[in-house]
Short mmCIF file of N, CA and C and ligand atoms in Angstrom, two decimals:
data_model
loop_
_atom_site.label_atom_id
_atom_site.label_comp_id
_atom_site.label_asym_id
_atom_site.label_seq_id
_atom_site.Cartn_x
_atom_site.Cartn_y
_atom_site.Cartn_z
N UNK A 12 -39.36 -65.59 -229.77
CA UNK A 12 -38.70 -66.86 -229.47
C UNK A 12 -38.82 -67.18 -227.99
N UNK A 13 -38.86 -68.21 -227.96
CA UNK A 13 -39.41 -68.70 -226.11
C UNK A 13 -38.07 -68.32 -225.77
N UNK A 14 -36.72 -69.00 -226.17
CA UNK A 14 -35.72 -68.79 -225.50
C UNK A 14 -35.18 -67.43 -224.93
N UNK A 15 -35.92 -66.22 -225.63
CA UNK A 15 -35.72 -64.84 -225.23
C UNK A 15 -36.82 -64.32 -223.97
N UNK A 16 -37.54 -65.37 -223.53
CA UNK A 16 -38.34 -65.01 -222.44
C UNK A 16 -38.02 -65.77 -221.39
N UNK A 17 -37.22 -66.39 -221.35
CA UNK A 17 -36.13 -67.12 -219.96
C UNK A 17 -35.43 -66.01 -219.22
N UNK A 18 -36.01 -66.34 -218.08
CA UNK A 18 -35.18 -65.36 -217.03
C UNK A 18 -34.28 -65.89 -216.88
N UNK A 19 -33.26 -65.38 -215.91
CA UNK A 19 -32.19 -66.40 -215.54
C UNK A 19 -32.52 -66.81 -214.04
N UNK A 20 -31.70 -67.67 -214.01
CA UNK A 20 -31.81 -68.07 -212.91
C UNK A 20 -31.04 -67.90 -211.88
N UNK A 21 -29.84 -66.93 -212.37
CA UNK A 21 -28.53 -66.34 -211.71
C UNK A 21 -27.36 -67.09 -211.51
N UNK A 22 -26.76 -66.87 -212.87
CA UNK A 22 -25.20 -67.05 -213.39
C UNK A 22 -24.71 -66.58 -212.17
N UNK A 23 -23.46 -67.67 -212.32
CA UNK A 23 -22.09 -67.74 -211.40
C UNK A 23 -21.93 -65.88 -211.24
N UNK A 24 -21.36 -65.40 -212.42
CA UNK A 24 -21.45 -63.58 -212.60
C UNK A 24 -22.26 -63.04 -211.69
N UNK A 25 -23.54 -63.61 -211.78
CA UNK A 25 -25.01 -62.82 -211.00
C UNK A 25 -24.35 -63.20 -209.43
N UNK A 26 -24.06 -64.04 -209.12
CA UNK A 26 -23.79 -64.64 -207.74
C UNK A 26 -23.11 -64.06 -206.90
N UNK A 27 -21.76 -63.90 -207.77
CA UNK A 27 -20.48 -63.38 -207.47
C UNK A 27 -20.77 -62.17 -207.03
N UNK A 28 -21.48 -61.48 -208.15
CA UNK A 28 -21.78 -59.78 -207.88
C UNK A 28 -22.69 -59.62 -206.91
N UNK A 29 -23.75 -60.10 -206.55
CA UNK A 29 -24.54 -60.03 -205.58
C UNK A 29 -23.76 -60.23 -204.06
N UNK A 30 -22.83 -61.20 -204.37
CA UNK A 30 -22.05 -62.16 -202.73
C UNK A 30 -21.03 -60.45 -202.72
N UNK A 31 -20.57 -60.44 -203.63
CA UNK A 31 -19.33 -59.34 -203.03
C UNK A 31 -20.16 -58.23 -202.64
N UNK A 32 -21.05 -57.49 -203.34
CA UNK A 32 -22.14 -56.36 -202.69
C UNK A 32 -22.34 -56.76 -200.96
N UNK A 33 -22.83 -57.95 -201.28
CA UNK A 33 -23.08 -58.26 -199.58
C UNK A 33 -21.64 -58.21 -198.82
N UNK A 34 -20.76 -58.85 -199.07
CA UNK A 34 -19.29 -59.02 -198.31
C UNK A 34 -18.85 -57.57 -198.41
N UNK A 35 -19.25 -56.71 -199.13
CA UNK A 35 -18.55 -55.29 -199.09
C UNK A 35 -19.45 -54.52 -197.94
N UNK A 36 -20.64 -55.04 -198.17
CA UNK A 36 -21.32 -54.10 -196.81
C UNK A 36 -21.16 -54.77 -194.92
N UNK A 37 -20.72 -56.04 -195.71
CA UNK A 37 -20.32 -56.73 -194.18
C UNK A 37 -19.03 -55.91 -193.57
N UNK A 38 -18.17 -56.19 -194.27
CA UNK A 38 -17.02 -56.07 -194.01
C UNK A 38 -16.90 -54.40 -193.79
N UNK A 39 -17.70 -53.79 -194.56
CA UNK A 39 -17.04 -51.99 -194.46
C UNK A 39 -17.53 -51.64 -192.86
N UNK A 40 -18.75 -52.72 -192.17
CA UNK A 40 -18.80 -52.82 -190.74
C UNK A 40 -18.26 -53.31 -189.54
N UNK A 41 -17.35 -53.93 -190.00
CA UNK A 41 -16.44 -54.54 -189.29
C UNK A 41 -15.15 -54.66 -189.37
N UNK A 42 -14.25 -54.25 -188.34
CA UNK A 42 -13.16 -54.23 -188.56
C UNK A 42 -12.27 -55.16 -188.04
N UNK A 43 -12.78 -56.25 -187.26
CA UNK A 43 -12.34 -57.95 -186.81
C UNK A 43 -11.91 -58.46 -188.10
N UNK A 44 -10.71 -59.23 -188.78
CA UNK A 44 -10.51 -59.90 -189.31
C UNK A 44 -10.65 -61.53 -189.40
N UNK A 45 -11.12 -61.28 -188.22
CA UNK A 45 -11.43 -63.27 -188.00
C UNK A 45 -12.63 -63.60 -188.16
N UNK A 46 -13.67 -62.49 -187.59
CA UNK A 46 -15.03 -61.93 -187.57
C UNK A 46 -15.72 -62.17 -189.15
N UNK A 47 -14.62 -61.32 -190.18
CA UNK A 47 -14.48 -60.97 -191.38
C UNK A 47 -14.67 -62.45 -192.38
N UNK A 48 -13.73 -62.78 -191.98
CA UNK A 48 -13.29 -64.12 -192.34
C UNK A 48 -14.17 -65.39 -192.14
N UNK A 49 -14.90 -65.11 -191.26
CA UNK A 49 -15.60 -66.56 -190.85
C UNK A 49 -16.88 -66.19 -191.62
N UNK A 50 -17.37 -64.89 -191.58
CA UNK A 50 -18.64 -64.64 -192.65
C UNK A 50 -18.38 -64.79 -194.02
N UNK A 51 -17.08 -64.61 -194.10
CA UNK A 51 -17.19 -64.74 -196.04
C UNK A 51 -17.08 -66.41 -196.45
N UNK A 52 -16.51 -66.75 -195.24
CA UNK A 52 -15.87 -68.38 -195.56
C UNK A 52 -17.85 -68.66 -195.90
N UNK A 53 -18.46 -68.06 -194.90
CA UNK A 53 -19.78 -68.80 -194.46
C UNK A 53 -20.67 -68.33 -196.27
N UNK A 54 -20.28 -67.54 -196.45
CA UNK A 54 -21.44 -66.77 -197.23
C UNK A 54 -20.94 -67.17 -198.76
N UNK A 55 -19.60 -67.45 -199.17
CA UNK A 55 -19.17 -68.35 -200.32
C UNK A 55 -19.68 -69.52 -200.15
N UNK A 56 -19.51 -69.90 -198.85
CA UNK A 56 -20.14 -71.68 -199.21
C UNK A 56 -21.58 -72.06 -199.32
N UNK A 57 -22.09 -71.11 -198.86
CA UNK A 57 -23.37 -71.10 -198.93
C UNK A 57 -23.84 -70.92 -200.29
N UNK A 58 -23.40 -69.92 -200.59
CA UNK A 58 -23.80 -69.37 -202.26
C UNK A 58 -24.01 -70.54 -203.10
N UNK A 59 -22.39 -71.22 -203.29
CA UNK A 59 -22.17 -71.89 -204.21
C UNK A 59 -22.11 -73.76 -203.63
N UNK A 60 -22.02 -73.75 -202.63
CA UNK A 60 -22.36 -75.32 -201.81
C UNK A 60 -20.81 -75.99 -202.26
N UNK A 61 -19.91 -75.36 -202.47
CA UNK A 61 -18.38 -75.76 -202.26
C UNK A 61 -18.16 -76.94 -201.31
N UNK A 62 -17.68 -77.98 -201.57
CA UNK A 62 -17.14 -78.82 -200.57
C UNK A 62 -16.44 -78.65 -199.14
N UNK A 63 -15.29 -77.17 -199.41
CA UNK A 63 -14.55 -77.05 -198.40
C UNK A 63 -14.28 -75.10 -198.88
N UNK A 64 -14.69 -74.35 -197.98
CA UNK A 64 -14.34 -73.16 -198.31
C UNK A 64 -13.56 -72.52 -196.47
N UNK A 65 -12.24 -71.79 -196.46
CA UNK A 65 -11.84 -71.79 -195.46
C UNK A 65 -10.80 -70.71 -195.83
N UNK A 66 -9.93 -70.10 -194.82
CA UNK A 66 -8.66 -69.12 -194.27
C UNK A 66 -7.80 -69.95 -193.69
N UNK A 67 -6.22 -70.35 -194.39
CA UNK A 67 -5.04 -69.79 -193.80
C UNK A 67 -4.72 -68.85 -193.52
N UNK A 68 -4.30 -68.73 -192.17
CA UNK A 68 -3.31 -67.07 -191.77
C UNK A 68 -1.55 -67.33 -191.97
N UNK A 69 -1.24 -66.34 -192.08
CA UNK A 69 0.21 -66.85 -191.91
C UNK A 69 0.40 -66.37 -190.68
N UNK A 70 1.22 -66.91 -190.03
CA UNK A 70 1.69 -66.96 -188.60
C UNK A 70 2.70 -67.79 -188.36
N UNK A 71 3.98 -67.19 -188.03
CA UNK A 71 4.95 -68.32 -187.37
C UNK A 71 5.56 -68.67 -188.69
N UNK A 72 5.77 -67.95 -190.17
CA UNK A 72 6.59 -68.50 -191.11
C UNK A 72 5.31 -69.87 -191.45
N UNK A 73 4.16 -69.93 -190.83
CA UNK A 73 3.54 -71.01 -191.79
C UNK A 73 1.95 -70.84 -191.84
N UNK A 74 1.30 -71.24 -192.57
CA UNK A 74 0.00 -71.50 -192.54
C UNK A 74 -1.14 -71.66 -191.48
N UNK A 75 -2.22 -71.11 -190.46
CA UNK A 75 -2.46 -72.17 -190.02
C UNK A 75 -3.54 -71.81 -190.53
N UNK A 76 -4.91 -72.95 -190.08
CA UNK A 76 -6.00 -73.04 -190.06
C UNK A 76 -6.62 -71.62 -189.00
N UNK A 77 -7.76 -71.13 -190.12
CA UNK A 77 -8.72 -70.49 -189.97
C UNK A 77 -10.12 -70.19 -189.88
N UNK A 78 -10.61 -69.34 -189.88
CA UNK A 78 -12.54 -69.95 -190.08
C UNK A 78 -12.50 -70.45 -191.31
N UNK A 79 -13.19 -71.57 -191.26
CA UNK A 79 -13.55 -72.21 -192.57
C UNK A 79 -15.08 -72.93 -192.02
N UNK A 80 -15.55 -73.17 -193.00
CA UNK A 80 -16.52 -74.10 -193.56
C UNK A 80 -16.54 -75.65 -194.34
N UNK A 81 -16.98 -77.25 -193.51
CA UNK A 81 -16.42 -77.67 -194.16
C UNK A 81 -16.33 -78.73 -193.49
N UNK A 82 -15.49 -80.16 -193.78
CA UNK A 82 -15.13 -81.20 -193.22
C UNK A 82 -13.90 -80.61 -192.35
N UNK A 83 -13.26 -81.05 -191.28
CA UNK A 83 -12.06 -81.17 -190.62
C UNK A 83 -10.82 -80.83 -191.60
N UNK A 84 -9.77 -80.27 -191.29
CA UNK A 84 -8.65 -79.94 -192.09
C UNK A 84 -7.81 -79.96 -191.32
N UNK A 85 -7.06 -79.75 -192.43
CA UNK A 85 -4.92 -79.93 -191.40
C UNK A 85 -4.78 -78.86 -191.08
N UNK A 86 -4.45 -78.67 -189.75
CA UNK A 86 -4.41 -77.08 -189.28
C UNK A 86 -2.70 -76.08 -188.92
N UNK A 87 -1.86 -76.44 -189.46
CA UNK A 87 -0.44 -76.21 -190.67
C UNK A 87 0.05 -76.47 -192.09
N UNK A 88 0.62 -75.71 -192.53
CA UNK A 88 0.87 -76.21 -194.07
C UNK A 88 2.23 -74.66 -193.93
N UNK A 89 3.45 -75.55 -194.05
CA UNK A 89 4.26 -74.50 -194.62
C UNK A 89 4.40 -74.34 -195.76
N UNK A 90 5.88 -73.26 -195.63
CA UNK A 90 5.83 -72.03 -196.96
C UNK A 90 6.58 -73.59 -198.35
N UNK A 91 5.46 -72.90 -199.67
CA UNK A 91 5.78 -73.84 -200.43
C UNK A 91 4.89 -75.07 -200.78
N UNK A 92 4.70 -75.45 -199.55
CA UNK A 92 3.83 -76.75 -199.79
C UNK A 92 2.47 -76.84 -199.76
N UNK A 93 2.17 -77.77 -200.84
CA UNK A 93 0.31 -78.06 -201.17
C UNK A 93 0.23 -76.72 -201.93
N UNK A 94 -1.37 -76.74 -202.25
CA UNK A 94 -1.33 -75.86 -203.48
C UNK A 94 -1.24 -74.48 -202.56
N UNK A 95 -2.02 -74.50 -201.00
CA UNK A 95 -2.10 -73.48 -200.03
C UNK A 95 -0.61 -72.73 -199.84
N UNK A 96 0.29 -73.70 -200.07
CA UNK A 96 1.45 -72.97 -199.44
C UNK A 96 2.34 -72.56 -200.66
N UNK A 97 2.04 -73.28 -202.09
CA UNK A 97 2.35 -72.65 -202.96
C UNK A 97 2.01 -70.93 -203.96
N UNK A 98 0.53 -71.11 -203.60
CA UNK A 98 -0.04 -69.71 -203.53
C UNK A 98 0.21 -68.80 -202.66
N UNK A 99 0.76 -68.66 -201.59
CA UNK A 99 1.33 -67.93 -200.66
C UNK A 99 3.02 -67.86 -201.33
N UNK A 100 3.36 -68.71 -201.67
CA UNK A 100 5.30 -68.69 -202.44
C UNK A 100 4.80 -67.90 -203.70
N UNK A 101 4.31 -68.26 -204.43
CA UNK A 101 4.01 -67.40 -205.61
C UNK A 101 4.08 -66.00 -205.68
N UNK A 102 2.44 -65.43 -204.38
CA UNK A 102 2.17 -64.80 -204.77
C UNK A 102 0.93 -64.54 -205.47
N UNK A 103 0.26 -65.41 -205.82
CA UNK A 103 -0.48 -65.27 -207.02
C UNK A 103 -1.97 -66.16 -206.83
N UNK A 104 -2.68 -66.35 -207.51
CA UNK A 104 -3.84 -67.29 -207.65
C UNK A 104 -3.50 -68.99 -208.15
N UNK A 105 -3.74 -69.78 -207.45
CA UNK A 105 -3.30 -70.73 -208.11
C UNK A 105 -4.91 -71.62 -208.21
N UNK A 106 -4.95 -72.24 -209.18
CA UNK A 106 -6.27 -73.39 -209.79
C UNK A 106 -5.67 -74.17 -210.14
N UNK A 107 -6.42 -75.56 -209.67
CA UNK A 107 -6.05 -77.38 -209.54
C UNK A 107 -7.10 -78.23 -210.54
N UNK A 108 -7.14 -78.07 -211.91
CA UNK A 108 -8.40 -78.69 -212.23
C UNK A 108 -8.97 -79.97 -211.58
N UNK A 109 -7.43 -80.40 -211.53
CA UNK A 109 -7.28 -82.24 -210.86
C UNK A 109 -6.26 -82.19 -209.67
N UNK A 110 -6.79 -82.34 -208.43
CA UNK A 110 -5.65 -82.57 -206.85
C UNK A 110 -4.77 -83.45 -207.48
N UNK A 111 -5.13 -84.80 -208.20
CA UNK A 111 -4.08 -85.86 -208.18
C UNK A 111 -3.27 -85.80 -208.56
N UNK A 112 -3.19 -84.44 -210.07
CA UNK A 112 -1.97 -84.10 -210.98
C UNK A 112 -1.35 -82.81 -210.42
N UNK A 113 -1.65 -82.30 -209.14
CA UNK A 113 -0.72 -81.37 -208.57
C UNK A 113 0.02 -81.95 -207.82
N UNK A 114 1.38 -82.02 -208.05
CA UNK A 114 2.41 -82.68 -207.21
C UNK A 114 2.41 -81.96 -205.85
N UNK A 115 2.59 -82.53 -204.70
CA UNK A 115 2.66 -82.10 -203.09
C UNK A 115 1.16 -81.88 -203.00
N UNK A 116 -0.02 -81.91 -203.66
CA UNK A 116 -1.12 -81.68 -202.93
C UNK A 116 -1.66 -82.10 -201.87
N UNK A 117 -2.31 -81.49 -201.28
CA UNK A 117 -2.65 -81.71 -199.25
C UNK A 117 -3.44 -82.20 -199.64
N UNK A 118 -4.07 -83.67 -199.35
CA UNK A 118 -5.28 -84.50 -199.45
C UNK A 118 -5.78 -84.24 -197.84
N UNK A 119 -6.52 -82.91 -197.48
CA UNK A 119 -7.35 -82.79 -196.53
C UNK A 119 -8.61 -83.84 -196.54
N UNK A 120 -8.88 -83.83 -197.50
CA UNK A 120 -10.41 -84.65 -197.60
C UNK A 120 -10.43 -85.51 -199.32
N UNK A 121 -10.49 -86.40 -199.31
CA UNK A 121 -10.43 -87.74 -200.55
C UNK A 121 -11.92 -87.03 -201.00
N UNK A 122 -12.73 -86.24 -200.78
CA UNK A 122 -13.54 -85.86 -201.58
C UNK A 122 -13.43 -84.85 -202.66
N UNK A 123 -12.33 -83.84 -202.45
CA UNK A 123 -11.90 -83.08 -202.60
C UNK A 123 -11.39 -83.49 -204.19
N UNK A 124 -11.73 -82.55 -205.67
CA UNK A 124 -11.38 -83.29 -206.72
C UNK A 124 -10.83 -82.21 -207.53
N UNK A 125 -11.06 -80.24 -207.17
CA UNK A 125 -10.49 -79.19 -207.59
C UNK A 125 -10.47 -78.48 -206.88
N UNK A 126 -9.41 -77.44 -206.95
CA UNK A 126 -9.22 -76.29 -205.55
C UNK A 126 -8.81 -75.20 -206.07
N UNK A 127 -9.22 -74.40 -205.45
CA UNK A 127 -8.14 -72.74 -205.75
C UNK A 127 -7.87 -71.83 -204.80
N UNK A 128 -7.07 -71.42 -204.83
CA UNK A 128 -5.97 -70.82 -203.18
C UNK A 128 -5.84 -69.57 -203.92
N UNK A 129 -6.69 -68.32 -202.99
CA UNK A 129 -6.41 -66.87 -203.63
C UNK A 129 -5.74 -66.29 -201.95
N UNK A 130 -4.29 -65.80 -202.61
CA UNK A 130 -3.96 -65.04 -201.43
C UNK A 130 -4.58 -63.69 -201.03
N UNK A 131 -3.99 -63.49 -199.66
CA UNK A 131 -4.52 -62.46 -198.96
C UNK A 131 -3.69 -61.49 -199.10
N UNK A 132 -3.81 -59.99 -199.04
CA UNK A 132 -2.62 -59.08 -199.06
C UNK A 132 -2.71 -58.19 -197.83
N UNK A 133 -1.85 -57.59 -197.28
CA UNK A 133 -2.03 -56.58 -196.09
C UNK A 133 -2.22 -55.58 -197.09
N UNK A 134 -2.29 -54.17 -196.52
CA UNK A 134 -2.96 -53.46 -196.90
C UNK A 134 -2.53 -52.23 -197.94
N UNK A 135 -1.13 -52.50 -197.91
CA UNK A 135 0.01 -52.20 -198.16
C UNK A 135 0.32 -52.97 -200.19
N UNK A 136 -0.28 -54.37 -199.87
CA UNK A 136 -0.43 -55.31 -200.89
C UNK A 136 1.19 -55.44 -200.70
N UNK A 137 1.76 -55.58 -199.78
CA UNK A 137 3.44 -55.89 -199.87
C UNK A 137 3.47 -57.90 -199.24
N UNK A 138 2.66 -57.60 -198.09
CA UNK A 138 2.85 -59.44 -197.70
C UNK A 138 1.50 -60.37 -197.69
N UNK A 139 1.82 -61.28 -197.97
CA UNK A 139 0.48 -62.40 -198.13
C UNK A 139 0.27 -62.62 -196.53
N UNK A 140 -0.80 -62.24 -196.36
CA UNK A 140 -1.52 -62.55 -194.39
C UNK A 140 -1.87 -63.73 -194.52
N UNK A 141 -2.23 -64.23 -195.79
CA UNK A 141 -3.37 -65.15 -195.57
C UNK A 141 -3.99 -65.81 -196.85
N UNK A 142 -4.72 -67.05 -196.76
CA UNK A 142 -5.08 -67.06 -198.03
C UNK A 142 -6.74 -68.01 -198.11
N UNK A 143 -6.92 -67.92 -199.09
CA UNK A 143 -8.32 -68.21 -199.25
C UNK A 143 -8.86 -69.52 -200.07
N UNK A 144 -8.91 -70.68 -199.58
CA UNK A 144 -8.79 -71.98 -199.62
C UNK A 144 -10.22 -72.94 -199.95
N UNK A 145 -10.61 -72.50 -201.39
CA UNK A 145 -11.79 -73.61 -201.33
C UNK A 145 -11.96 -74.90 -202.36
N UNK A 146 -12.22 -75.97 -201.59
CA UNK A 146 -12.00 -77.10 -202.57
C UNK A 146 -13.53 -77.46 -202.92
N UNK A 147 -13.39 -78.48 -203.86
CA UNK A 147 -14.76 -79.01 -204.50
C UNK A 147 -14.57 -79.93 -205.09
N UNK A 148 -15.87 -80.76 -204.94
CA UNK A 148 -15.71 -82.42 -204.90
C UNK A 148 -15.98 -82.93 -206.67
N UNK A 149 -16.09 -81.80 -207.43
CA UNK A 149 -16.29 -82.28 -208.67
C UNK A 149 -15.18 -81.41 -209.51
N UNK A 150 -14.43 -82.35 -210.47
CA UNK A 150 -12.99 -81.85 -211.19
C UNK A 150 -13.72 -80.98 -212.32
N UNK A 151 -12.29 -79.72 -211.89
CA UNK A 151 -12.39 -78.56 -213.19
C UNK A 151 -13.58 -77.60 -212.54
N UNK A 152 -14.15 -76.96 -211.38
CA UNK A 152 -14.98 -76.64 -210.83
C UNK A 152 -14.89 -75.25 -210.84
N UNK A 153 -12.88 -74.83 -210.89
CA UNK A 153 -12.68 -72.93 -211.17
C UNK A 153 -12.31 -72.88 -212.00
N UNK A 154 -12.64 -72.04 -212.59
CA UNK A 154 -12.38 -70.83 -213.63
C UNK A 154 -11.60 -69.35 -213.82
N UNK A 155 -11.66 -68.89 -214.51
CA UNK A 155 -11.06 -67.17 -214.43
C UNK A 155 -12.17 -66.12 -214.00
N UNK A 156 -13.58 -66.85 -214.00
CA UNK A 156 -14.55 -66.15 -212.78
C UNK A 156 -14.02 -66.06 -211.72
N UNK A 157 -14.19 -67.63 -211.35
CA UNK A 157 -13.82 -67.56 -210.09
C UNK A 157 -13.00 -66.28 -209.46
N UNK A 158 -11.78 -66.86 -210.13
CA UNK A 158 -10.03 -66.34 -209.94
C UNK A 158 -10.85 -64.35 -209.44
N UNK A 159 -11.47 -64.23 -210.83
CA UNK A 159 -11.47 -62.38 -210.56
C UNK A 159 -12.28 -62.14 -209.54
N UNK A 160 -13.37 -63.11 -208.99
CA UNK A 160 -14.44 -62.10 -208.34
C UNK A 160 -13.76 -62.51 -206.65
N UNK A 161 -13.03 -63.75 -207.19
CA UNK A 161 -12.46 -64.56 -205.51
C UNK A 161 -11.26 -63.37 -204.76
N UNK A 162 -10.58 -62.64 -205.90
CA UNK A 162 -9.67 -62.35 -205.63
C UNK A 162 -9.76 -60.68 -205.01
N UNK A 163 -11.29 -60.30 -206.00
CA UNK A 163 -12.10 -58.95 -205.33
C UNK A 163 -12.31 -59.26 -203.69
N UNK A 164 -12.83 -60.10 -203.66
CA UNK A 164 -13.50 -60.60 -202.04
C UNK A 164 -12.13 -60.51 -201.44
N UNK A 165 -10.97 -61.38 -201.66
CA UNK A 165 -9.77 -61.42 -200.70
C UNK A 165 -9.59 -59.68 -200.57
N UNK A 166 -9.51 -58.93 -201.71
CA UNK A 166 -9.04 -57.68 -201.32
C UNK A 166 -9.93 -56.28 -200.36
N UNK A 167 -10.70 -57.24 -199.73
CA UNK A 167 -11.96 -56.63 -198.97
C UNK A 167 -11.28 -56.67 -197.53
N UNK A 168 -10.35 -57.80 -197.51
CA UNK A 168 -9.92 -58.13 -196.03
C UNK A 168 -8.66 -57.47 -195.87
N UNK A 169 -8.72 -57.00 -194.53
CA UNK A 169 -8.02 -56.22 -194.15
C UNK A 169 -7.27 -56.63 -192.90
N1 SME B 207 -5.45 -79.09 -200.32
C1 SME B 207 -4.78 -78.01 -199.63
C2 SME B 207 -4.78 -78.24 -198.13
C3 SME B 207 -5.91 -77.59 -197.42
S1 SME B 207 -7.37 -78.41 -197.57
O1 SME B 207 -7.72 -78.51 -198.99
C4 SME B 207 -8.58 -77.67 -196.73
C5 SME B 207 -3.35 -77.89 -200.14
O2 SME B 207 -2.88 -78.74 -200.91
O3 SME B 207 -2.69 -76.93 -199.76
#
């Protein structure tokens, strides 16, 4: 059957696994967290051509802006608010199929049409440092891929 002689062309899966191999050998060389941070922001967006891929830190009880990749962004967001500051209250992974139907969402960029905010953990996994912020201009864009391989990468940072 022809269809059994199709290579692939490298599934989201293939991507993911390849990007974290690379982010695991970056990172096991470096011990800068900002350093850290600005290559993975760089090397997710690249992969996948994301609209907006970027780091909140927490600092000061709030959010700020970090290395990212991307149009211009709001560079605060406190605890609670937008989906950034709700994934940091949680705790947890949060996914936006649609910005417009998440109540308090941060309209950084009107291009912006799905997002998902994977927090950061210290090392300890007791407090959120930080979190991991990428939007995309076409709705319904993450998944529970995403969520697992996004959330491998956050736990790389240290
Ligand atoms: N939309 C985010 C704000 C950050 S920007 O998307 C880069 C939010 O609602 O928290």
């Amino acid at each position: 059957m022809a269809e059994q002689l199709i290579i692939s062309d490298g599934s989201k899966e293939e991507k993911y696994a390849l990007l974290y191999s690379q982010i695991t050998a970056l990172t096991e060389g470096e011990s800068d967290t900002i350093a850290n941070m600005a290559n993975i922001a760089s090397m997710i967006h690249s992969t996948f051509g994301f609209w907006w891929t970027g780091f909140y830190r927490v600092k000061d009880n709030q959010l700020i802006l970090g290395p990212f990749q991307g149009p211009l962004a709001c560079s605060r967001i406190g605890f609670g608010k937008g989906v950034c500051g709700t994934a940091w209250k949680l705790r947890e992974t949060v996914i936006v199929p649609d910005v417009e139907r998440f109540p308090g969402h941060i309209a950084c960029s009107s291009a912006s049409r799905s997002e998902i905010v994977v927090p950061v953990f210290d090392k300890e996994s007791l407090e959120v440092t930080a979190v991991l912020d990428i939007d995309s201009d076409t709705p319904d864009k993450f998944d529970q891929t995403d969520r697992l391989w996004l959330e491998k990468i956050a736990g790389l940072i240290i």
